[in-house]
Amino acid sequence: MRNRRPNPRSWSTRIVTALLGLLVAFAVHGEAAAEDRFIVVASTTSTANSGLFDHILPLFENKTGIQVRVVAVGTGQALRVARNGDADVLLVHHRPSEEAFVAEGFGVARHDVMYNDFVIVGPAADPAAVRGLTDAAAALARIAGAAAPFASRGDDSGTHKAERALWAAAGVDPGAASGSWYRETGSGMGATLNTAAAMDAYALTDRGTWLSFGNRGQLVVLVEGDRRLANPYGVILVDRARHPHVKAEDGQAFIDWLTGREGQAAIASFTIGGQRLFFPSAKSVGGS
Amino acid sequence: MTDAVNGASILPLDLAGVSFAAGGRRLIKDVTCTFEAGPRTAVIGPNGAGKSLLLRLCHGLIAPAAGRVVWRGARGRDPAPFQAMVFQRPVMLRRSVTANVDAALALRGVPRPERRARTAEVLERTGLARFAHQPARVLSFGEQQKLALARAWALRPQVLFLDEPTASLDPAATHAVEEIIDAIRGAGTRILMTTHDLGQARRMADEIVFLHRGRMLEKAPAADFFAGPRNDLAQAFVRGELLWWRKRPSRDPATEP
Amino acid sequence: MTDFGDAFTTALSLVVTLDPDLAEIVGLSLRVSLGAVAVATVIGLPAGAALALFRFPGRHGAVILLNALMGLPPVVVGLIVYLLLSRAGPLGVLGLLFTPTAMVIAQVLLVAPIVAALTRQVIEDLWAEYEEQLKSLGAGPGRALGMLLWDGRFSLLTAVLAGFGRASAEVGAVMIVGGNIDHVTRVMTTAIALEVSKGDLALALGLGLILIVLSVSVNGAAFLLKEAAERSQTGGPRQVPRGEDPALP
């Protein structure tokens, strides 16, 4: 127990020093390994969560060597990120906001990219009896009339904005019922669908997220096909005049590719379970 | 061990009207005396008399509320590096026995080769050499106290303050510690210690300071003191009476809060 | 619930097949968290020790503030760092937003108060024991601080591990300042959050299991290192004088 030992301080000190050194080397190495040529795209959870980017971005990156870093947040936050100059390209789905973004001088121009549509999902038991309706506003009015639970994004996202427009068309102010049958989750599409599945609530979702969503519970698609449920996506290059550090060339290259033949074909070829999620809509298809 | 004296002695030590207060209570009251070079001094008195505080005031760990502590021999030099103190509860750094001594020497600015030599020497002299690479904190209490003494010894102080150096030690460990103190003194270090053990005071001291409730009631050569203290409280203390049970005479207004 | 079973299967297959994406995410998680803890330690240890040693006006307020900062909401820290690093913010020119460096910065803000507050406690207790001895030996404040940090190193390791726990578990701050960009700023916690939002609960839980295993491994390694070093240096975590009773009369 009391046998004499060689001075033990040296080895433990050495171990600690070595570990610290290793750490620093690890961190520095990682930083240096990050690619130099990249653009930041502020986009929405609906495009990222559906797997679309995983499908199309490698094609672009392989062709141009430009890495595309996608920050996927709600449309409202994506607009703010781009407005602050923290992204080079904006890819969202709320046309009025996009046009305002360009009009205010933050963006160069808006280009159509693709569209999908929104659907109203709800419990298979359908307590508000909306199944099969093609008038989304009428469906929402019934849900309100039945005071059936409805899960809303409540996060100022593109989907949330579309939802609010539909409530207005239905002549219902769901905010008055917030907390009772109208539940605002204040979070992304996936989290809201998780909530709806857990509460057997109705919800408005984009079809892309819905098709790739794994935790549906009792939820099924009940309402679709209304023209007002169309969900167009636009892409905008952040204006270098406003934010001089914006990588305009690489960003424009991405937009050109996305709205060009290859990008549009890549979007069209993305399917889940045999179903297409997004439909190319660029006006320049075939033209560039 | 070579002589402890580094240059001229900082002694004698003068205390002039020294008082100390804490929490609104005066704990050391108007102590005036001189400690000359040479004799071993034991400060005795019942618990709470202020023995430890008096040592700390002399050593400069606490500052007096009134009065002055003057090292008359220092003559402009900083007296602190010529002193060392061993506390009632030995403070063991969380290091090896060797490193405990070495750290103290390093703090005093002793160069490394000499630190090594001095450390080896004091550990040998205190019988701790076989524990040199053991962690200090697993030593027995007696060994820890020896290490605290070795650490102080290595500093070669002119003055060594010892606060109850053998409190809670068994007779064998007490004997060993007293032998080390004797050896340190033999190397030329002035010993100033507190003890509540009258036997130890008889064995170890040439001079007795009797402290009671913060007042220095008597300071006399040990032989005279034990032959018959002049102060009546000191007489009672030497007889082994429990002073702290006695009703206070009202003629001591200073003890009233 | 079949999710639990699926989670174990998923986690196991990810680990067994050495999934490259998983390896990348795990590597980045460790790099960000350990990097943040390293920086926070360099800041927090001296700061906490100084707060323990020095008496100055407003010290009590500083201690209370520091203890309160231990509970900073990660989302708030993330937001503050986001606003600072945003191109529109004061540090925007650095171009650090949505990089691992930004994540490290946010986590340093979360972890440093924890390390500093726990250090202050450890060093204050140690100082209470050492103060008179070190003053008697003539140690100035700087030397005393160094000695206290060295002698308290085993207890301080716990403070650092607490910081690592916080860093590796939080998602709010790294999500905001990192952006959860695939192959760039995606770490374990943001990947889990993403899989939850995709509704792939089994994969999310599987990743969670791996994160737990990682965290246990780091803590276990630190514990073993501490035990080994402590046995050889101080003989044990507690002061246990052999033989006699150390109690004072």
mmCIF file of C-alpha atoms in Angstrom, chain A residues 12-255:
data_model
loop_
_atom_site.group_PDB
_atom_site.id
_atom_site.type_symbol
_atom_site.label_atom_id
_atom_site.label_comp_id
_atom_site.label_asym_id
_atom_site.label_seq_id
_atom_site.Cartn_x
_atom_site.Cartn_y
_atom_site.Cartn_z
ATOM 1 C CA SER A 12 -0.804 11.994 -15.927
ATOM 2 C CA THR A 13 0.277 15.456 -17.004
ATOM 3 C CA ARG A 14 1.448 13.993 -20.276
ATOM 4 C CA ILE A 15 -1.846 12.206 -20.845
ATOM 5 C CA VAL A 16 -3.860 15.343 -20.207
ATOM 6 C CA THR A 17 -1.596 17.368 -22.474
ATOM 7 C CA ALA A 18 -1.801 14.764 -25.192
ATOM 8 C CA LEU A 19 -5.600 14.657 -24.959
ATOM 9 C CA LEU A 20 -5.850 18.429 -25.177
ATOM 10 C CA GLY A 21 -3.497 18.482 -28.128
ATOM 11 C CA LEU A 22 -5.507 15.800 -29.872
ATOM 12 C CA LEU A 23 -8.667 17.806 -29.308
ATOM 13 C CA VAL A 24 -7.238 20.977 -30.738
ATOM 14 C CA ALA A 25 -5.822 19.101 -33.728
ATOM 15 C CA PHE A 26 -9.198 17.458 -34.276
ATOM 16 C CA ALA A 27 -11.023 20.776 -34.171
ATOM 17 C CA VAL A 28 -8.546 22.577 -36.408
ATOM 18 C CA HIS A 29 -8.508 19.727 -38.883
ATOM 19 C CA GLY A 30 -12.284 19.724 -39.069
ATOM 20 C CA GLU A 31 -12.448 23.433 -39.724
ATOM 21 C CA ALA A 32 -9.864 23.250 -42.437
ATOM 22 C CA ALA A 33 -11.621 20.329 -44.082
ATOM 23 C CA ALA A 34 -14.759 22.355 -44.725
ATOM 24 C CA GLU A 35 -15.097 23.144 -48.418
ATOM 25 C CA ASP A 36 -14.308 26.624 -49.575
ATOM 26 C CA ARG A 37 -16.773 27.068 -52.407
ATOM 27 C CA PHE A 38 -20.319 27.017 -51.172
ATOM 28 C CA ILE A 39 -23.546 28.946 -51.111
ATOM 29 C CA VAL A 40 -26.124 29.167 -48.350
ATOM 30 C CA VAL A 41 -29.737 28.576 -49.339
ATOM 31 C CA ALA A 42 -32.444 29.618 -46.896
ATOM 32 C CA SER A 43 -35.351 27.333 -47.497
ATOM 33 C CA THR A 44 -38.299 25.718 -45.852
ATOM 34 C CA THR A 45 -38.683 22.587 -43.813
ATOM 35 C CA SER A 46 -41.139 21.231 -46.385
ATOM 36 C CA THR A 47 -38.463 20.969 -49.076
ATOM 37 C CA ALA A 48 -35.746 19.701 -46.753
ATOM 38 C CA ASN A 49 -37.838 17.240 -44.752
ATOM 39 C CA SER A 50 -39.339 15.681 -47.841
ATOM 40 C CA GLY A 51 -35.892 14.620 -49.021
ATOM 41 C CA LEU A 52 -36.013 16.710 -52.206
ATOM 42 C CA PHE A 53 -32.682 18.385 -51.539
ATOM 43 C CA ASP A 54 -31.000 15.080 -50.792
ATOM 44 C CA HIS A 55 -32.197 13.977 -54.209
ATOM 45 C CA ILE A 56 -31.271 16.975 -56.361
ATOM 46 C CA LEU A 57 -28.359 18.741 -54.668
ATOM 47 C CA PRO A 58 -25.705 16.060 -55.286
ATOM 48 C CA LEU A 59 -26.407 16.423 -59.013
ATOM 49 C CA PHE A 60 -25.681 20.145 -58.881
ATOM 50 C CA GLU A 61 -22.687 19.802 -56.597
ATOM 51 C CA ASN A 62 -21.102 17.132 -58.759
ATOM 52 C CA LYS A 63 -21.543 19.239 -61.836
ATOM 53 C CA THR A 64 -20.316 22.584 -60.542
ATOM 54 C CA GLY A 65 -18.272 21.829 -57.426
ATOM 55 C CA ILE A 66 -20.364 24.350 -55.532
ATOM 56 C CA GLN A 67 -21.556 23.016 -52.206
ATOM 57 C CA VAL A 68 -25.114 24.003 -51.344
ATOM 58 C CA ARG A 69 -25.692 24.528 -47.639
ATOM 59 C CA VAL A 70 -29.397 24.460 -46.879
ATOM 60 C CA VAL A 71 -30.726 26.145 -43.773
ATOM 61 C CA ALA A 72 -34.228 24.730 -43.480
ATOM 62 C CA VAL A 73 -36.564 26.839 -41.375
ATOM 63 C CA GLY A 74 -40.096 28.212 -41.718
ATOM 64 C CA THR A 75 -40.750 30.555 -44.632
ATOM 65 C CA GLY A 76 -41.062 33.506 -42.250
ATOM 66 C CA GLN A 77 -37.680 32.821 -40.666
ATOM 67 C CA ALA A 78 -36.105 31.993 -44.023
ATOM 68 C CA LEU A 79 -37.184 35.416 -45.266
ATOM 69 C CA ARG A 80 -35.616 37.038 -42.212
ATOM 70 C CA VAL A 81 -32.386 35.070 -42.646
ATOM 71 C CA ALA A 82 -32.161 36.214 -46.264
ATOM 72 C CA ARG A 83 -33.154 39.762 -45.351
ATOM 73 C CA ASN A 84 -30.214 39.848 -42.892
ATOM 74 C CA GLY A 85 -27.929 38.754 -45.674
ATOM 75 C CA ASP A 86 -27.197 35.409 -44.026
ATOM 76 C CA ALA A 87 -28.091 33.461 -47.145
ATOM 77 C CA ASP A 88 -27.259 33.814 -50.831
ATOM 78 C CA VAL A 89 -30.400 32.254 -52.204
ATOM 79 C CA LEU A 90 -33.958 32.095 -50.916
ATOM 80 C CA LEU A 91 -36.232 29.181 -51.837
ATOM 81 C CA VAL A 92 -39.655 29.436 -50.215
ATOM 82 C CA HIS A 93 -43.345 29.084 -50.909
ATOM 83 C CA HIS A 94 -45.353 32.193 -50.193
ATOM 84 C CA ARG A 95 -45.687 34.303 -53.262
ATOM 85 C CA PRO A 96 -46.829 37.595 -51.694
ATOM 86 C CA SER A 97 -43.891 37.577 -49.257
ATOM 87 C CA GLU A 98 -41.478 36.692 -52.051
ATOM 88 C CA GLU A 99 -42.679 39.535 -54.218
ATOM 89 C CA ALA A 100 -42.433 41.941 -51.314
ATOM 90 C CA PHE A 101 -38.894 40.695 -50.683
ATOM 91 C CA VAL A 102 -37.903 41.572 -54.229
ATOM 92 C CA ALA A 103 -39.839 44.847 -54.224
ATOM 93 C CA GLU A 104 -38.061 46.001 -51.073
ATOM 94 C CA GLY A 105 -34.738 45.498 -52.800
ATOM 95 C CA PHE A 106 -33.531 42.464 -50.883
ATOM 96 C CA GLY A 107 -33.836 40.113 -53.826
ATOM 97 C CA VAL A 108 -32.855 40.397 -57.471
ATOM 98 C CA ALA A 109 -35.812 38.621 -59.055
ATOM 99 C CA ARG A 110 -38.261 35.844 -58.308
ATOM 100 C CA HIS A 111 -38.344 32.741 -60.491
ATOM 101 C CA ASP A 112 -40.955 29.993 -60.446
ATOM 102 C CA VAL A 113 -39.350 26.660 -59.604
ATOM 103 C CA MET A 114 -41.992 24.100 -58.846
ATOM 104 C CA TYR A 115 -45.234 23.591 -57.069
ATOM 105 C CA ASN A 116 -46.977 21.014 -55.048
ATOM 106 C CA ASP A 117 -50.182 21.297 -53.165
ATOM 107 C CA PHE A 118 -51.533 21.451 -49.679
ATOM 108 C CA VAL A 119 -53.886 18.855 -48.315
ATOM 109 C CA ILE A 120 -56.059 18.798 -45.250
ATOM 110 C CA VAL A 121 -55.367 15.695 -43.207
ATOM 111 C CA GLY A 122 -57.372 14.498 -40.262
ATOM 112 C CA PRO A 123 -58.378 11.448 -38.272
ATOM 113 C CA ALA A 124 -59.891 8.647 -40.314
ATOM 114 C CA ALA A 125 -62.997 8.875 -38.113
ATOM 115 C CA ASP A 126 -63.505 12.395 -39.526
ATOM 116 C CA PRO A 127 -65.744 13.913 -36.807
ATOM 117 C CA ALA A 128 -66.281 17.094 -38.846
ATOM 118 C CA ALA A 129 -67.312 15.103 -41.952
ATOM 119 C CA VAL A 130 -65.064 16.869 -44.439
ATOM 120 C CA ARG A 131 -63.901 13.808 -46.347
ATOM 121 C CA GLY A 132 -64.122 14.256 -50.083
ATOM 122 C CA LEU A 133 -64.807 17.963 -50.078
ATOM 123 C CA THR A 134 -62.992 19.900 -52.788
ATOM 124 C CA ASP A 135 -63.681 23.282 -51.224
ATOM 125 C CA ALA A 136 -60.991 23.748 -48.614
ATOM 126 C CA ALA A 137 -62.619 26.836 -47.069
ATOM 127 C CA ALA A 138 -65.902 24.971 -46.634
ATOM 128 C CA ALA A 139 -64.003 22.112 -44.994
ATOM 129 C CA LEU A 140 -62.399 24.461 -42.512
ATOM 130 C CA ALA A 141 -65.762 26.016 -41.746
ATOM 131 C CA ARG A 142 -67.122 22.569 -40.907
ATOM 132 C CA ILE A 143 -64.174 21.807 -38.683
ATOM 133 C CA ALA A 144 -64.777 25.071 -36.858
ATOM 134 C CA GLY A 145 -68.478 24.344 -36.641
ATOM 135 C CA ALA A 146 -67.798 20.939 -35.104
ATOM 136 C CA ALA A 147 -65.118 22.447 -32.857
ATOM 137 C CA ALA A 148 -62.965 19.497 -33.921
ATOM 138 C CA PRO A 149 -59.298 19.749 -32.917
ATOM 139 C CA PHE A 150 -57.144 21.468 -35.541
ATOM 140 C CA ALA A 151 -53.350 21.656 -35.287
ATOM 141 C CA SER A 152 -51.879 24.789 -36.839
ATOM 142 C CA ARG A 153 -48.247 25.597 -37.491
ATOM 143 C CA GLY A 154 -48.708 28.980 -35.828
ATOM 144 C CA ASP A 155 -45.175 29.936 -36.890
ATOM 145 C CA ASP A 156 -45.694 32.448 -39.700
ATOM 146 C CA SER A 157 -44.426 29.901 -42.213
ATOM 147 C CA GLY A 158 -45.632 29.638 -45.800
ATOM 148 C CA THR A 159 -47.994 26.852 -44.843
ATOM 149 C CA HIS A 160 -49.291 28.885 -41.929
ATOM 150 C CA LYS A 161 -49.841 31.886 -44.175
ATOM 151 C CA ALA A 162 -51.737 29.718 -46.652
ATOM 152 C CA GLU A 163 -53.807 28.299 -43.821
ATOM 153 C CA ARG A 164 -54.718 31.745 -42.552
ATOM 154 C CA ALA A 165 -55.807 32.795 -46.018
ATOM 155 C CA LEU A 166 -58.134 29.775 -46.112
ATOM 156 C CA TRP A 167 -59.627 30.601 -42.702
ATOM 157 C CA ALA A 168 -60.282 34.113 -43.921
ATOM 158 C CA ALA A 169 -62.001 32.694 -46.991
ATOM 159 C CA ALA A 170 -64.112 30.506 -44.697
ATOM 160 C CA GLY A 171 -65.079 33.537 -42.620
ATOM 161 C CA VAL A 172 -63.775 32.000 -39.431
ATOM 162 C CA ASP A 173 -61.396 33.605 -36.958
ATOM 163 C CA PRO A 174 -59.704 30.575 -35.401
ATOM 164 C CA GLY A 175 -57.559 32.800 -33.197
ATOM 165 C CA ALA A 176 -60.615 33.253 -30.969
ATOM 166 C CA ALA A 177 -60.610 29.501 -30.337
ATOM 167 C CA SER A 178 -56.857 29.280 -29.828
ATOM 168 C CA GLY A 179 -56.186 26.909 -26.986
ATOM 169 C CA SER A 180 -59.535 25.141 -27.238
ATOM 170 C CA TRP A 181 -60.074 23.253 -30.504
ATOM 171 C CA TYR A 182 -57.560 25.383 -32.423
ATOM 172 C CA ARG A 183 -54.069 24.373 -31.349
ATOM 173 C CA GLU A 184 -51.120 26.458 -32.519
ATOM 174 C CA THR A 185 -47.949 24.392 -32.162
ATOM 175 C CA GLY A 186 -45.588 27.189 -33.090
ATOM 176 C CA SER A 187 -43.254 24.693 -34.732
ATOM 177 C CA GLY A 188 -42.362 23.046 -38.023
ATOM 178 C CA MET A 189 -44.547 20.952 -40.299
ATOM 179 C CA GLY A 190 -43.247 17.641 -38.949
ATOM 180 C CA ALA A 191 -43.693 18.621 -35.322
ATOM 181 C CA THR A 192 -47.194 19.867 -36.088
ATOM 182 C CA LEU A 193 -48.080 16.585 -37.806
ATOM 183 C CA ASN A 194 -46.708 14.691 -34.792
ATOM 184 C CA THR A 195 -48.988 16.780 -32.614
ATOM 185 C CA ALA A 196 -51.981 16.243 -34.900
ATOM 186 C CA ALA A 197 -51.357 12.491 -34.966
ATOM 187 C CA ALA A 198 -51.201 12.387 -31.190
ATOM 188 C CA MET A 199 -54.396 14.430 -30.735
ATOM 189 C CA ASP A 200 -56.368 13.080 -33.692
ATOM 190 C CA ALA A 201 -56.551 16.627 -34.960
ATOM 191 C CA TYR A 202 -57.023 18.045 -38.438
ATOM 192 C CA ALA A 203 -54.090 19.879 -40.029
ATOM 193 C CA LEU A 204 -53.092 21.612 -43.225
ATOM 194 C CA THR A 205 -49.875 20.230 -44.657
ATOM 195 C CA ASP A 206 -47.974 20.337 -47.897
ATOM 196 C CA ARG A 207 -48.170 17.073 -49.754
ATOM 197 C CA GLY A 208 -44.396 16.662 -49.894
ATOM 198 C CA THR A 209 -43.960 16.598 -46.155
ATOM 199 C CA TRP A 210 -47.036 14.423 -45.784
ATOM 200 C CA LEU A 211 -45.821 11.763 -48.196
ATOM 201 C CA SER A 212 -42.446 11.480 -46.509
ATOM 202 C CA PHE A 213 -43.841 11.723 -42.985
ATOM 203 C CA GLY A 214 -43.402 8.537 -40.981
ATOM 204 C CA ASN A 215 -45.568 8.950 -37.904
ATOM 205 C CA ARG A 216 -49.080 9.347 -39.308
ATOM 206 C CA GLY A 217 -51.049 7.501 -36.647
ATOM 207 C CA GLN A 218 -54.749 7.628 -37.562
ATOM 208 C CA LEU A 219 -54.298 10.555 -39.956
ATOM 209 C CA VAL A 220 -55.353 10.328 -43.606
ATOM 210 C CA VAL A 221 -55.772 12.837 -46.424
ATOM 211 C CA LEU A 222 -59.365 14.122 -46.345
ATOM 212 C CA VAL A 223 -59.440 17.225 -48.527
ATOM 213 C CA GLU A 224 -57.469 17.909 -51.721
ATOM 214 C CA GLY A 225 -57.844 19.355 -55.181
ATOM 215 C CA ASP A 226 -58.986 22.892 -54.353
ATOM 216 C CA ARG A 227 -57.279 25.433 -56.580
ATOM 217 C CA ARG A 228 -56.570 27.510 -53.487
ATOM 218 C CA LEU A 229 -54.480 24.607 -52.145
ATOM 219 C CA ALA A 230 -51.828 25.136 -54.802
ATOM 220 C CA ASN A 231 -48.415 25.675 -53.260
ATOM 221 C CA PRO A 232 -45.954 27.360 -55.606
ATOM 222 C CA TYR A 233 -42.259 27.622 -54.783
ATOM 223 C CA GLY A 234 -40.118 30.521 -55.899
ATOM 224 C CA VAL A 235 -36.372 31.025 -55.884
ATOM 225 C CA ILE A 236 -34.692 34.406 -55.386
ATOM 226 C CA LEU A 237 -31.067 35.527 -55.471
ATOM 227 C CA VAL A 238 -30.318 37.858 -52.576
ATOM 228 C CA ASP A 239 -29.308 41.227 -53.983
ATOM 229 C CA ARG A 240 -25.613 41.972 -53.847
ATOM 230 C CA ALA A 241 -26.428 45.681 -53.935
ATOM 231 C CA ARG A 242 -27.931 45.225 -50.479
ATOM 232 C CA HIS A 243 -25.467 42.669 -49.120
ATOM 233 C CA PRO A 244 -22.113 42.964 -50.910
ATOM 234 C CA HIS A 245 -20.766 39.623 -49.612
ATOM 235 C CA VAL A 246 -23.510 37.632 -51.371
ATOM 236 C CA LYS A 247 -22.010 35.032 -53.708
ATOM 237 C CA ALA A 248 -23.996 36.230 -56.653
ATOM 238 C CA GLU A 249 -22.258 34.186 -59.368
ATOM 239 C CA ASP A 250 -22.501 30.845 -57.586
ATOM 240 C CA GLY A 251 -25.993 31.645 -56.355
ATOM 241 C CA GLN A 252 -27.135 32.556 -59.852
ATOM 242 C CA ALA A 253 -25.524 29.368 -61.160
ATOM 243 C CA PHE A 254 -27.668 27.396 -58.745
ATOM 244 C CA ILE A 255 -30.825 29.250 -59.762
#
